[in-house]
Amino acid sequence: KGELVPWLADSWEFSDDLKALTFHMHPGVNWSDGTPLTAGDVKFTYDLLIANEGLPGTGAIRTVLPLLASIEAPDDATVVFN
């Protein structure tokens, strides 16, 4: 239907200078063991992929990684890609 159906973020926005993309994560998303998924988990995953080029990642993720200056997790529900 051409509708966007987000899985992990309820909303997102670019900064005015278009150098940061902020995601607001959907509440209630858990790991398979019931532990809540946090913005820190997202940051950890991207930091790990950036530091280890040999780890698998989708083509889209691998294309974006070199463009990232940093990733921030200012709180448990917010991820900022700079």
GROMACS .gro file of C-alpha atoms in nm:
model
   82
    1LYS     CA    1   0.000   0.000   0.000
    2GLY     CA    2   0.304   0.226   0.012
    3GLU     CA    3   0.251   0.300   0.382
    4LEU     CA    4   0.545   0.339   0.617
    5VAL     CA    5   0.515   0.095   0.910
    6PRO     CA    6   0.798   0.161   1.155
    7TRP     CA    7   0.910  -0.121   1.386
    8LEU     CA    8   1.143   0.049   1.634
    9ALA     CA    9   1.077   0.422   1.611
   10ASP     CA   10   0.751   0.611   1.643
   11SER     CA   11   0.889   0.931   1.498
   12TRP     CA   12   1.204   1.089   1.362
   13GLU     CA   13   1.324   1.428   1.247
   14PHE     CA   14   1.624   1.596   1.093
   15SER     CA   15   1.799   1.889   1.256
   16ASP     CA   16   1.764   2.227   1.084
   17ASP     CA   17   2.112   2.191   0.932
   18LEU     CA   18   2.032   1.832   0.819
   19LYS     CA   19   2.341   1.699   0.998
   20ALA     CA   20   2.156   1.500   1.266
   21LEU     CA   21   1.872   1.250   1.244
   22THR     CA   22   1.690   1.183   1.572
   23PHE     CA   23   1.476   0.873   1.625
   24HIS     CA   24   1.221   0.840   1.907
   25MET     CA   25   1.191   0.471   1.983
   26HIS     CA   26   0.865   0.285   2.021
   27PRO     CA   27   0.799   0.193   2.387
   28GLY     CA   28   0.758  -0.170   2.483
   29VAL     CA   29   1.007  -0.326   2.239
   30ASN     CA   30   1.192  -0.607   2.413
   31TRP     CA   31   1.472  -0.851   2.344
   32SER     CA   32   1.371  -1.219   2.328
   33ASP     CA   33   1.450  -1.254   2.701
   34GLY     CA   34   1.208  -0.975   2.790
   35THR     CA   35   1.476  -0.711   2.855
   36PRO     CA   36   1.373  -0.372   2.712
   37LEU     CA   37   1.552  -0.256   2.397
   38THR     CA   38   1.707   0.085   2.464
   39ALA     CA   39   1.869   0.360   2.263
   40GLY     CA   40   2.196   0.249   2.425
   41ASP     CA   41   2.153  -0.090   2.258
   42VAL     CA   42   2.109   0.075   1.918
   43LYS     CA   43   2.416   0.292   1.977
   44PHE     CA   44   2.619  -0.009   2.089
   45THR     CA   45   2.526  -0.202   1.774
   46TYR     CA   46   2.621   0.080   1.536
   47ASP     CA   47   2.942   0.155   1.728
   48LEU     CA   48   3.032  -0.214   1.707
   49LEU     CA   49   2.971  -0.223   1.331
   50ILE     CA   50   3.175   0.095   1.278
   51ALA     CA   51   3.468  -0.042   1.479
   52ASN     CA   52   3.464  -0.384   1.310
   53GLU     CA   53   3.435  -0.371   0.933
   54GLY     CA   54   3.446  -0.751   0.914
   55LEU     CA   55   3.116  -0.796   1.096
   56PRO     CA   56   2.818  -0.868   0.875
   57GLY     CA   57   2.570  -0.592   0.806
   58THR     CA   58   2.321  -0.519   0.534
   59GLY     CA   59   2.437  -0.324   0.231
   60ALA     CA   60   2.228  -0.026   0.335
   61ILE     CA   61   2.386  -0.013   0.680
   62ARG     CA   62   2.736  -0.055   0.540
   63THR     CA   63   2.669   0.233   0.298
   64VAL     CA   64   2.562   0.467   0.579
   65LEU     CA   65   2.833   0.384   0.835
   66PRO     CA   66   3.112   0.588   0.674
   67LEU     CA   67   2.884   0.893   0.674
   68LEU     CA   68   2.829   0.889   1.051
   69ALA     CA   69   3.038   1.122   1.266
   70SER     CA   70   2.884   0.995   1.590
   71ILE     CA   71   2.584   0.828   1.746
   72GLU     CA   72   2.427   0.951   2.069
   73ALA     CA   73   2.177   0.799   2.309
   74PRO     CA   74   2.068   1.097   2.523
   75ASP     CA   75   1.805   0.884   2.696
   76ASP     CA   76   1.668   0.529   2.676
   77ALA     CA   77   1.421   0.617   2.401
   78THR     CA   78   1.618   0.858   2.179
   79VAL     CA   79   1.893   0.784   1.927
   80VAL     CA   80   2.073   1.062   1.738
   81PHE     CA   81   2.279   0.985   1.427
   82ASN     CA   82   2.520   1.269   1.341
   0.00000   0.00000   0.00000
